[in-house]
Short mmCIF file of C-alpha atoms in Angstrom, two decimals:
data_model
loop_
_atom_site.label_atom_id
_atom_site.label_comp_id
_atom_site.label_asym_id
_atom_site.label_seq_id
_atom_site.Cartn_x
_atom_site.Cartn_y
_atom_site.Cartn_z
CA MET A 1 13.16 21.98 3.39
CA ASP A 2 16.83 21.51 4.29
CA SER A 3 16.49 18.44 6.46
CA SER A 4 14.02 16.88 4.04
CA THR A 5 16.54 17.18 1.19
CA THR A 6 19.10 15.43 3.39
CA VAL A 7 16.70 12.56 3.88
CA VAL A 8 16.07 12.22 0.14
CA GLU A 9 19.82 12.24 -0.50
CA HIS A 10 20.23 9.05 1.52
CA ILE A 11 17.34 7.16 -0.03
CA TYR A 12 16.73 8.28 -3.60
CA LEU A 13 18.37 5.24 -5.19
CA LEU A 14 16.42 2.91 -2.91
CA VAL A 15 13.24 4.79 -3.80
CA MET A 16 13.97 4.31 -7.49
CA VAL A 17 14.48 0.55 -7.13
CA THR A 18 11.31 0.37 -5.04
CA LEU A 19 9.40 2.17 -7.78
CA ILE A 20 10.73 -0.22 -10.42
CA SER A 21 9.65 -3.15 -8.25
CA VAL A 22 6.18 -1.57 -7.97
CA VAL A 23 5.97 -1.39 -11.77
CA GLN A 24 6.93 -5.06 -11.90
CA ASN A 25 4.28 -5.91 -9.29
CA ALA A 26 1.71 -4.10 -11.42
CA PHE A 27 2.85 -6.10 -14.46
CA PHE A 28 2.44 -9.38 -12.53
CA ALA A 29 -0.93 -8.36 -11.12
CA GLN A 30 -2.18 -7.34 -14.53
CA LYS A 31 -1.20 -10.77 -15.92
CA VAL A 32 -3.23 -12.41 -13.14
CA GLU A 33 -6.14 -10.05 -13.81
CA ARG A 34 -6.20 -10.86 -17.52
CA GLU A 35 -5.87 -14.63 -17.08
CA GLY A 36 -8.46 -14.71 -14.30
CA ASN A 37 -11.02 -12.76 -16.26
CA GLY A 38 -13.57 -14.47 -18.42
CA GLN A 39 -14.26 -18.15 -18.78
CA ASN A 40 -10.73 -19.54 -18.38
CA ALA A 41 -10.61 -18.87 -14.64
CA LYS A 42 -10.01 -22.50 -13.69
CA THR A 43 -7.50 -23.53 -16.33
CA SER A 44 -3.96 -24.64 -15.68
CA ALA A 45 -2.58 -21.43 -17.24
CA PHE A 46 -4.42 -19.32 -14.68
CA GLU A 47 -3.28 -21.54 -11.86
CA ARG A 48 0.32 -21.22 -12.92
CA VAL A 49 0.31 -17.45 -13.30
CA TYR A 50 -1.57 -17.13 -9.99
CA CYS A 51 0.97 -19.34 -8.25
CA ALA A 52 3.95 -17.46 -9.74
CA ASN A 53 2.45 -14.15 -8.61
CA ARG A 54 1.79 -15.65 -5.17
CA ASN A 55 5.37 -16.78 -4.67
CA CYS A 56 6.71 -13.42 -5.85
CA MET A 57 4.38 -11.51 -3.52
CA ASP A 58 5.28 -13.76 -0.58
CA ALA A 59 8.93 -12.80 -0.85
CA TYR A 60 8.26 -9.12 -1.59
CA PRO A 61 8.09 -7.71 1.99
CA THR A 62 11.21 -9.65 2.91
CA PHE A 63 13.04 -8.24 -0.10
CA LEU A 64 11.97 -4.65 0.63
CA ALA A 65 12.94 -4.95 4.30
CA VAL A 66 16.39 -6.39 3.56
CA MET A 67 17.15 -3.92 0.76
CA TRP A 68 16.20 -0.86 2.82
CA CYS A 69 18.10 -2.10 5.88
CA ALA A 70 21.21 -2.76 3.78
CA GLY A 71 20.90 0.60 2.06
CA LEU A 72 20.39 2.59 5.26
CA CYS A 73 23.02 0.77 7.31
CA LEU A 74 25.85 0.37 4.85
CA SER A 75 25.83 1.64 1.30
CA GLN A 76 22.95 2.96 -0.74
CA ALA A 77 24.39 2.38 -4.20
CA THR A 78 25.40 -1.24 -3.63
CA ALA A 79 22.04 -2.12 -2.09
CA ALA A 80 20.22 -0.53 -5.03
CA PHE A 81 22.43 -2.45 -7.48
CA ALA A 82 21.67 -5.75 -5.73
CA GLY A 83 17.98 -4.78 -5.72
CA ILE A 84 18.03 -4.33 -9.49
CA ILE A 85 19.62 -7.77 -9.90
CA TYR A 86 16.93 -9.27 -7.66
CA LEU A 87 14.24 -7.73 -9.88
CA VAL A 88 15.86 -9.25 -12.98
CA VAL A 89 15.97 -12.66 -11.28
CA ARG A 90 12.32 -12.27 -10.28
CA GLN A 91 11.30 -11.39 -13.83
CA LYS A 92 13.07 -14.50 -15.14
CA TYR A 93 11.44 -16.63 -12.43
CA PHE A 94 7.96 -15.33 -13.29
CA ILE A 95 8.38 -15.85 -17.03
CA GLY A 96 9.89 -19.29 -16.42
CA TYR A 97 7.03 -20.28 -14.11
CA MET A 98 4.40 -19.28 -16.66
CA GLY A 99 6.06 -21.18 -19.47
CA GLN A 100 6.57 -24.44 -17.56
CA THR A 101 4.28 -27.41 -17.75
CA SER A 102 2.83 -28.24 -14.36
CA GLN A 103 5.08 -31.31 -14.03
CA SER A 104 8.27 -29.29 -13.71
CA THR A 105 7.51 -26.01 -11.95
CA PRO A 106 10.48 -24.21 -10.44
CA GLY A 107 10.72 -24.26 -6.65
CA TYR A 108 9.09 -21.94 -4.17
CA LEU A 109 12.22 -19.91 -3.54
CA PHE A 110 14.27 -17.73 -5.87
CA GLY A 111 16.88 -15.00 -5.66
CA LYS A 112 18.38 -16.60 -2.56
CA ARG A 113 21.87 -15.40 -3.39
CA VAL A 114 20.89 -11.74 -3.77
CA LEU A 115 18.79 -11.77 -0.60
CA PHE A 116 21.65 -13.41 1.29
CA PHE A 117 24.05 -10.75 0.02
CA LEU A 118 21.73 -7.93 1.15
CA PHE A 119 21.29 -9.72 4.48
CA LEU A 120 25.07 -9.87 4.98
CA MET A 121 25.35 -6.19 4.09
CA SER A 122 22.82 -5.29 6.80
CA ILE A 123 24.63 -7.37 9.40
CA VAL A 124 28.01 -5.87 8.50
CA GLY A 125 26.53 -2.37 8.60
CA THR A 126 24.98 -2.91 12.03
CA PHE A 127 28.16 -4.41 13.47
CA ASN A 128 30.22 -1.59 12.02
CA TYR A 129 27.95 0.89 13.77
CA LEU A 130 28.36 -0.96 17.08
CA LEU A 131 32.15 -1.04 16.65
CA THR A 132 32.19 2.69 15.87
CA HIS A 133 29.99 3.43 18.85
CA TYR A 134 31.80 1.36 21.46
CA TYR A 135 35.40 1.27 20.24
CA GLY A 136 35.66 4.41 18.15
CA SER A 137 37.17 2.53 15.23
CA ASN A 138 35.43 3.07 11.94
CA TYR A 139 35.88 0.56 9.14
CA LYS A 140 32.98 1.83 7.06
CA GLU A 141 35.06 2.96 4.10
CA TYR A 142 36.95 -0.32 3.82
CA VAL A 143 33.76 -2.29 4.21
CA GLU A 144 32.01 -0.23 1.55
CA THR A 145 34.83 -0.80 -0.92
CA ILE A 146 34.86 -4.53 -0.28
CA THR A 147 31.06 -4.69 -0.56
CA SER A 148 31.02 -2.85 -3.89
CA ALA A 149 33.64 -5.21 -5.24
CA ALA A 150 31.79 -8.26 -3.93
CA SER A 151 28.53 -7.12 -5.48
CA ALA A 152 30.05 -7.80 -8.91
CA LEU A 153 29.96 -11.50 -7.99
CA LEU A 154 26.15 -11.30 -8.14
CA LEU A 155 26.41 -10.88 -11.91
CA ILE A 156 27.73 -14.43 -12.30
CA PRO A 157 24.73 -16.50 -13.30
CA MET B 1 15.70 13.70 21.71
CA ASP B 2 16.05 16.62 19.32
CA SER B 3 16.87 14.69 16.18
CA SER B 4 14.25 12.06 16.99
CA THR B 5 11.57 14.76 17.19
CA THR B 6 12.70 15.98 13.77
CA VAL B 7 12.21 12.51 12.38
CA VAL B 8 8.70 12.25 13.81
CA GLU B 9 7.83 15.65 12.35
CA HIS B 10 8.41 14.34 8.82
CA ILE B 11 6.46 11.12 9.21
CA TYR B 12 3.67 11.52 11.76
CA LEU B 13 0.91 11.81 9.14
CA LEU B 14 2.23 8.75 7.31
CA VAL B 15 2.38 6.88 10.62
CA MET B 16 -1.26 7.77 11.27
CA VAL B 17 -2.43 6.49 7.89
CA THR B 18 -0.35 3.34 8.40
CA LEU B 19 -2.03 2.80 11.77
CA ILE B 20 -5.48 3.23 10.24
CA SER B 21 -4.55 0.70 7.56
CA VAL B 22 -3.43 -1.71 10.30
CA VAL B 23 -6.83 -1.36 11.98
CA GLN B 24 -8.45 -2.13 8.63
CA ASN B 25 -6.19 -5.17 8.19
CA ALA B 26 -7.27 -6.38 11.62
CA PHE B 27 -10.91 -5.89 10.61
CA PHE B 28 -10.38 -7.96 7.44
CA ALA B 29 -8.44 -10.68 9.29
CA GLN B 30 -11.10 -10.89 11.95
CA LYS B 31 -13.78 -11.39 9.27
CA VAL B 32 -11.73 -14.27 7.85
CA GLU B 33 -11.20 -15.71 11.34
CA ARG B 34 -14.93 -15.65 12.08
CA GLU B 35 -16.01 -17.12 8.74
CA GLY B 36 -13.31 -19.80 8.84
CA ASN B 37 -14.20 -20.94 12.34
CA GLY B 38 -16.68 -23.70 12.90
CA GLN B 39 -18.38 -25.91 10.39
CA ASN B 40 -18.78 -23.45 7.51
CA ALA B 41 -15.09 -23.52 6.54
CA LYS B 42 -15.71 -24.71 2.99
CA THR B 43 -18.72 -22.60 2.06
CA SER B 44 -18.78 -20.04 -0.70
CA ALA B 45 -19.05 -17.21 1.84
CA PHE B 46 -15.74 -18.22 3.40
CA GLU B 47 -14.10 -18.54 0.03
CA ARG B 48 -15.22 -15.08 -0.96
CA VAL B 49 -14.08 -13.36 2.23
CA TYR B 50 -10.80 -15.29 2.09
CA CYS B 51 -10.24 -14.24 -1.51
CA ALA B 52 -11.07 -10.59 -0.79
CA ASN B 53 -8.64 -10.57 2.14
CA ARG B 54 -6.02 -12.24 -0.05
CA ASN B 55 -6.26 -9.65 -2.81
CA CYS B 56 -6.13 -6.80 -0.27
CA MET B 57 -3.09 -8.29 1.47
CA ASP B 58 -1.31 -8.86 -1.86
CA ALA B 59 -1.47 -5.16 -2.66
CA TYR B 60 -0.66 -4.01 0.88
CA PRO B 61 3.18 -3.96 0.76
CA THR B 62 3.05 -2.17 -2.60
CA PHE B 63 0.70 0.44 -1.16
CA LEU B 64 2.85 1.01 1.93
CA ALA B 65 6.03 1.29 -0.13
CA VAL B 66 4.56 3.79 -2.59
CA MET B 67 2.89 5.90 0.10
CA TRP B 68 6.03 6.18 2.22
CA CYS B 69 8.22 6.94 -0.79
CA ALA B 70 5.83 9.65 -1.96
CA GLY B 71 5.57 11.07 1.55
CA LEU B 72 9.32 11.15 2.17
CA CYS B 73 10.32 12.41 -1.28
CA LEU B 74 7.70 15.03 -1.96
CA SER B 75 4.93 16.01 0.39
CA GLN B 76 3.79 14.30 3.53
CA ALA B 77 0.28 15.74 3.72
CA THR B 78 -0.67 14.96 0.13
CA ALA B 79 0.63 11.40 0.38
CA ALA B 80 -1.32 10.84 3.60
CA PHE B 81 -4.46 12.23 1.97
CA ALA B 82 -4.09 9.87 -1.00
CA GLY B 83 -3.44 7.04 1.46
CA ILE B 84 -6.73 7.73 3.22
CA ILE B 85 -8.56 7.65 -0.12
CA TYR B 86 -6.90 4.32 -0.93
CA LEU B 87 -8.14 2.90 2.37
CA VAL B 88 -11.69 4.03 1.58
CA VAL B 89 -11.46 2.39 -1.86
CA ARG B 90 -10.13 -0.79 -0.25
CA GLN B 91 -12.97 -0.87 2.27
CA LYS B 92 -15.52 -0.53 -0.55
CA TYR B 93 -13.76 -3.27 -2.53
CA PHE B 94 -13.78 -5.66 0.43
CA ILE B 95 -17.45 -5.05 1.22
CA GLY B 96 -18.34 -5.33 -2.46
CA TYR B 97 -16.39 -8.59 -2.80
CA MET B 98 -18.16 -10.15 0.17
CA GLY B 99 -21.61 -9.19 -1.05
CA GLN B 100 -21.17 -10.44 -4.61
CA THR B 101 -22.34 -13.74 -5.92
CA SER B 102 -19.46 -15.81 -7.23
CA GLN B 103 -20.51 -15.21 -10.85
CA SER B 104 -19.67 -11.52 -10.78
CA THR B 105 -16.71 -10.97 -8.49
CA PRO B 106 -14.81 -7.72 -8.96
CA GLY B 107 -11.37 -8.00 -10.51
CA TYR B 108 -8.07 -8.71 -8.83
CA LEU B 109 -6.93 -5.10 -8.87
CA PHE B 110 -8.37 -2.03 -7.17
CA GLY B 111 -7.31 1.48 -6.25
CA LYS B 112 -5.20 1.70 -9.39
CA ARG B 113 -5.73 5.45 -9.74
CA VAL B 114 -4.58 6.26 -6.20
CA LEU B 115 -1.53 4.01 -6.45
CA PHE B 116 -0.63 5.58 -9.78
CA PHE B 117 -0.95 9.06 -8.26
CA LEU B 118 1.37 8.13 -5.37
CA PHE B 119 3.75 6.53 -7.84
CA LEU B 120 3.88 9.74 -9.89
CA MET B 121 4.47 11.75 -6.71
CA SER B 122 7.50 9.60 -5.85
CA ILE B 123 8.96 9.95 -9.33
CA VAL B 124 8.46 13.72 -9.34
CA GLY B 125 10.04 13.97 -5.88
CA THR B 126 13.08 11.95 -6.89
CA PHE B 127 13.60 13.90 -10.10
CA ASN B 128 13.22 17.16 -8.24
CA TYR B 129 15.96 16.04 -5.86
CA LEU B 130 18.25 15.20 -8.78
CA LEU B 131 17.54 18.58 -10.41
CA THR B 132 18.28 20.36 -7.13
CA HIS B 133 21.45 18.39 -6.66
CA TYR B 134 22.93 18.77 -10.12
CA TYR B 135 21.51 22.07 -11.36
CA GLY B 136 20.80 23.94 -8.16
CA SER B 137 17.29 24.81 -9.27
CA ASN B 138 14.58 23.90 -6.82
CA TYR B 139 10.99 23.51 -7.98
CA LYS B 140 9.79 21.73 -4.87
CA GLU B 141 7.38 24.44 -3.77
CA TYR B 142 5.69 24.71 -7.17
CA VAL B 143 5.50 20.94 -7.45
CA GLU B 144 4.01 20.62 -3.98
CA THR B 145 1.32 23.17 -4.79
CA ILE B 146 0.43 21.46 -8.06
CA THR B 147 0.38 18.06 -6.36
CA SER B 148 -1.93 19.22 -3.59
CA ALA B 149 -4.30 20.66 -6.16
CA ALA B 150 -4.15 17.52 -8.29
CA SER B 151 -4.90 15.30 -5.29
CA ALA B 152 -8.41 16.78 -5.24
CA LEU B 153 -9.03 14.93 -8.51
CA LEU B 154 -8.82 11.66 -6.58
CA LEU B 155 -12.12 12.53 -4.92
CA ILE B 156 -13.96 12.16 -8.23
CA PRO B 157 -15.44 8.69 -8.15
CA MET C 1 29.11 9.97 7.12
CA ASP C 2 27.99 11.91 10.16
CA SER C 3 24.31 12.12 9.39
CA SER C 4 24.24 8.53 8.18
CA THR C 5 25.67 7.33 11.52
CA THR C 6 22.94 9.28 13.28
CA VAL C 7 20.32 7.46 11.23
CA VAL C 8 21.79 4.06 12.10
CA GLU C 9 21.84 4.99 15.77
CA HIS C 10 18.06 5.35 15.80
CA ILE C 11 17.28 2.13 13.96
CA TYR C 12 19.97 -0.47 14.59
CA LEU C 13 17.90 -2.47 17.06
CA LEU C 14 14.93 -2.45 14.69
CA VAL C 15 17.22 -3.56 11.86
CA MET C 16 18.43 -6.46 13.99
CA VAL C 17 14.91 -7.65 14.78
CA THR C 18 14.01 -7.29 11.09
CA LEU C 19 17.00 -9.43 10.15
CA ILE C 20 16.01 -12.10 12.67
CA SER C 21 12.50 -12.08 11.21
CA VAL C 22 14.00 -12.51 7.72
CA VAL C 23 15.93 -15.57 8.93
CA GLN C 24 12.66 -16.94 10.32
CA ASN C 25 10.92 -16.26 6.99
CA ALA C 26 13.68 -18.17 5.21
CA PHE C 27 13.22 -21.06 7.66
CA PHE C 28 9.46 -21.13 6.95
CA ALA C 29 9.95 -20.86 3.18
CA GLN C 30 12.51 -23.63 3.22
CA LYS C 31 10.05 -25.91 5.06
CA VAL C 32 7.47 -25.19 2.34
CA GLU C 33 10.06 -25.81 -0.36
CA ARG C 34 11.06 -29.17 1.12
CA GLU C 35 7.49 -30.40 1.68
CA GLY C 36 6.34 -29.21 -1.75
CA ASN C 37 9.17 -30.95 -3.58
CA GLY C 38 8.76 -34.43 -4.92
CA GLN C 39 5.66 -36.59 -4.95
CA ASN C 40 4.06 -35.51 -1.67
CA ALA C 41 2.91 -32.14 -3.05
CA LYS C 42 -0.77 -32.81 -2.44
CA THR C 43 -0.63 -34.43 0.98
CA SER C 44 -2.16 -33.00 4.13
CA ALA C 45 1.30 -32.29 5.58
CA PHE C 46 2.12 -29.99 2.68
CA GLU C 47 -1.22 -28.26 2.95
CA ARG C 48 -0.71 -27.59 6.61
CA VAL C 49 2.82 -26.19 6.28
CA TYR C 50 1.70 -24.13 3.27
CA CYS C 51 -1.23 -22.71 5.21
CA ALA C 52 0.92 -21.94 8.26
CA ASN C 53 3.43 -20.11 6.05
CA ARG C 54 0.57 -18.27 4.34
CA ASN C 55 -0.92 -17.00 7.58
CA CYS C 56 2.49 -15.91 8.84
CA MET C 57 3.30 -14.08 5.60
CA ASP C 58 -0.12 -12.37 5.58
CA ALA C 59 0.60 -10.75 8.92
CA TYR C 60 4.25 -9.93 8.14
CA PRO C 61 3.87 -6.48 6.47
CA THR C 62 1.50 -5.41 9.23
CA PHE C 63 4.01 -6.48 11.86
CA LEU C 64 6.91 -4.70 10.18
CA ALA C 65 4.90 -1.50 9.73
CA VAL C 66 3.72 -1.40 13.34
CA MET C 67 7.13 -2.26 14.79
CA TRP C 68 8.96 0.41 12.77
CA CYS C 69 6.32 3.04 13.52
CA ALA C 70 6.49 2.27 17.23
CA GLY C 71 10.29 2.27 17.18
CA LEU C 72 10.62 5.54 15.29
CA CYS C 73 7.86 7.40 17.14
CA LEU C 74 8.45 6.34 20.71
CA SER C 75 11.20 4.05 21.88
CA GLN C 76 13.49 1.88 19.84
CA ALA C 77 14.49 -0.61 22.55
CA THR C 78 10.94 -1.36 23.70
CA ALA C 79 9.70 -1.83 20.14
CA ALA C 80 12.57 -4.21 19.38
CA PHE C 81 11.84 -6.17 22.58
CA ALA C 82 8.17 -6.53 21.60
CA GLY C 83 9.28 -7.53 18.10
CA ILE C 84 11.41 -10.34 19.51
CA ILE C 85 8.44 -11.59 21.53
CA TYR C 86 6.28 -11.52 18.40
CA LEU C 87 8.85 -13.66 16.58
CA VAL C 88 8.80 -16.20 19.43
CA VAL C 89 5.00 -16.31 19.29
CA ARG C 90 5.14 -16.77 15.52
CA GLN C 91 7.63 -19.62 15.81
CA LYS C 92 5.35 -21.37 18.31
CA TYR C 93 2.34 -20.81 16.04
CA PHE C 94 4.14 -22.26 13.01
CA ILE C 95 5.36 -25.34 14.88
CA GLY C 96 1.93 -25.80 16.44
CA TYR C 97 0.21 -25.50 13.07
CA MET C 98 2.46 -28.14 11.50
CA GLY C 99 1.94 -30.59 14.33
CA GLN C 100 -1.85 -30.31 14.47
CA THR C 101 -4.25 -32.69 12.85
CA SER C 102 -6.44 -30.92 10.33
CA GLN C 103 -9.48 -31.14 12.62
CA SER C 104 -8.07 -28.74 15.17
CA THR C 105 -5.92 -26.15 13.43
CA PRO C 106 -5.22 -22.96 15.34
CA GLY C 107 -7.00 -19.83 14.13
CA TYR C 108 -5.97 -17.45 11.42
CA LEU C 109 -4.68 -14.81 13.81
CA PHE C 110 -1.83 -14.90 16.30
CA GLY C 111 0.30 -12.51 18.30
CA LYS C 112 -2.64 -10.15 18.71
CA ARG C 113 -1.45 -8.91 22.10
CA VAL C 114 2.03 -7.95 20.88
CA LEU C 115 0.68 -6.21 17.77
CA PHE C 116 -1.83 -4.32 19.88
CA PHE C 117 0.95 -3.21 22.23
CA LEU C 118 3.08 -1.94 19.34
CA PHE C 119 0.01 -0.24 17.89
CA LEU C 120 -0.63 1.56 21.19
CA MET C 121 3.03 2.60 21.34
CA SER C 122 2.75 4.21 17.89
CA ILE C 123 -0.41 6.07 18.83
CA VAL C 124 1.10 7.33 22.08
CA GLY C 125 4.26 8.41 20.26
CA THR C 126 2.31 10.33 17.62
CA PHE C 127 0.09 12.04 20.18
CA ASN C 128 3.12 12.93 22.27
CA TYR C 129 4.67 14.59 19.22
CA LEU C 130 1.49 16.57 18.58
CA LEU C 131 1.35 17.66 22.23
CA THR C 132 4.99 18.72 22.09
CA HIS C 133 4.45 20.60 18.87
CA TYR C 134 1.28 22.48 19.79
CA TYR C 135 1.53 22.87 23.57
CA GLY C 136 5.25 22.68 24.21
CA SER C 137 4.82 20.10 26.92
CA ASN C 138 6.95 16.99 26.50
CA TYR C 139 5.98 13.80 28.28
CA LYS C 140 8.25 11.54 26.23
CA GLU C 141 10.46 10.49 29.12
CA TYR C 142 7.55 9.55 31.38
CA VAL C 143 5.83 7.72 28.53
CA GLU C 144 9.00 5.81 27.68
CA THR C 145 9.44 4.67 31.27
CA ILE C 146 5.84 3.53 31.52
CA THR C 147 6.09 1.74 28.16
CA SER C 148 9.25 -0.12 29.12
CA ALA C 149 7.60 -1.26 32.35
CA ALA C 150 4.42 -2.28 30.53
CA SER C 151 6.38 -4.29 27.97
CA ALA C 152 7.25 -6.76 30.76
CA LEU C 153 3.55 -7.71 30.77
CA LEU C 154 4.05 -9.23 27.31
CA LEU C 155 6.15 -11.97 28.91
CA ILE C 156 3.07 -13.35 30.69
CA PRO C 157 1.93 -16.26 28.56
#
């Protein structure tokens, strides 16, 4: 009981963001299901929604891996905040992809900035652990403050 | 050694279900490999097995995320049990997809009920943690009992 | 602070390998992005790079799951070493896929040996935990030594 509560304490924000992303996945999948059903299975609308869902699903494991690594290694709250922003970007991408004509589809990639931020957080967290382990100096608090401040930059469109 | 054993204690059932799902993935992938090899790479049989594998793989990260969240936040055994049921549903879906004629393929989604159950488990677990943290009241034991009982409902086809 | 450092201690090598795999994913995705842009979106070169990326992404959640299970249940360093080898194999597969003519593409699967090794590690780790729990006998040190030695076999091409 005790040790399990400790585990939940360190991950509950990440779990929440993961659950929101699952709801979003279900929303995407349901769009594909509805468009694919019936006689319009080969139309351009189906192809676009299928392709948008495909691109989102391709990046999904990468996103989950980076967010959880960043959250476990450095700071849970900042990683969860960046995760939420990624989900907003993904929602915009999906809606934008569906509305486009096939001449001007958005690119394959999206949310590069957020993923890069989470990636940096993981690297900093790992290096901070190595520094703590081998040199005894611990910069975690400074790094966490800087990271929280830097995460505000993600809000700039 | 000590703390690592503690970690394994909380996840070994989830690890087992994950390993079974990996074996199933390998089975699916090997079906695709065999159908895709040789001269029949553009037949309808290949397309169907490829599509079934695709739909299963699309839902795989979502399934893993929800199962692990439910297992870590609430109850390991119940989450593993629901995971096993999901794998059975997935096996049926794959076999059914392969055997169908292309007129009447099953939909894009499957195992919705199990995923929803795991999703609910994660939410309940997270809320229970928040209640414990802020109010000091702990309903985890009651919730675990109710969840285990409710998981029997998943067996209804 | 304390307990969080303990967590990082058990996973920092796995986090590093995960981050390297994310960089590789970004490299693959960027190749797809560049080939898909512009007028050559329907050429055979685009189809090949898209297919290579697809096959790599299909196996990615399976790889992550097996590597983390092996690392948490048995030995972090050996799992990370096998993960690095998997990434090298994947890089070779991707490059090979892009360079091939469409008559002789490599198969759908790759890195089977490494995945099988990580899978075995997870099973051994789980069984060792069960043995420790129910019989009190702990073979973890012997198993770890044997596993580290066996991981050298993965270097044989």
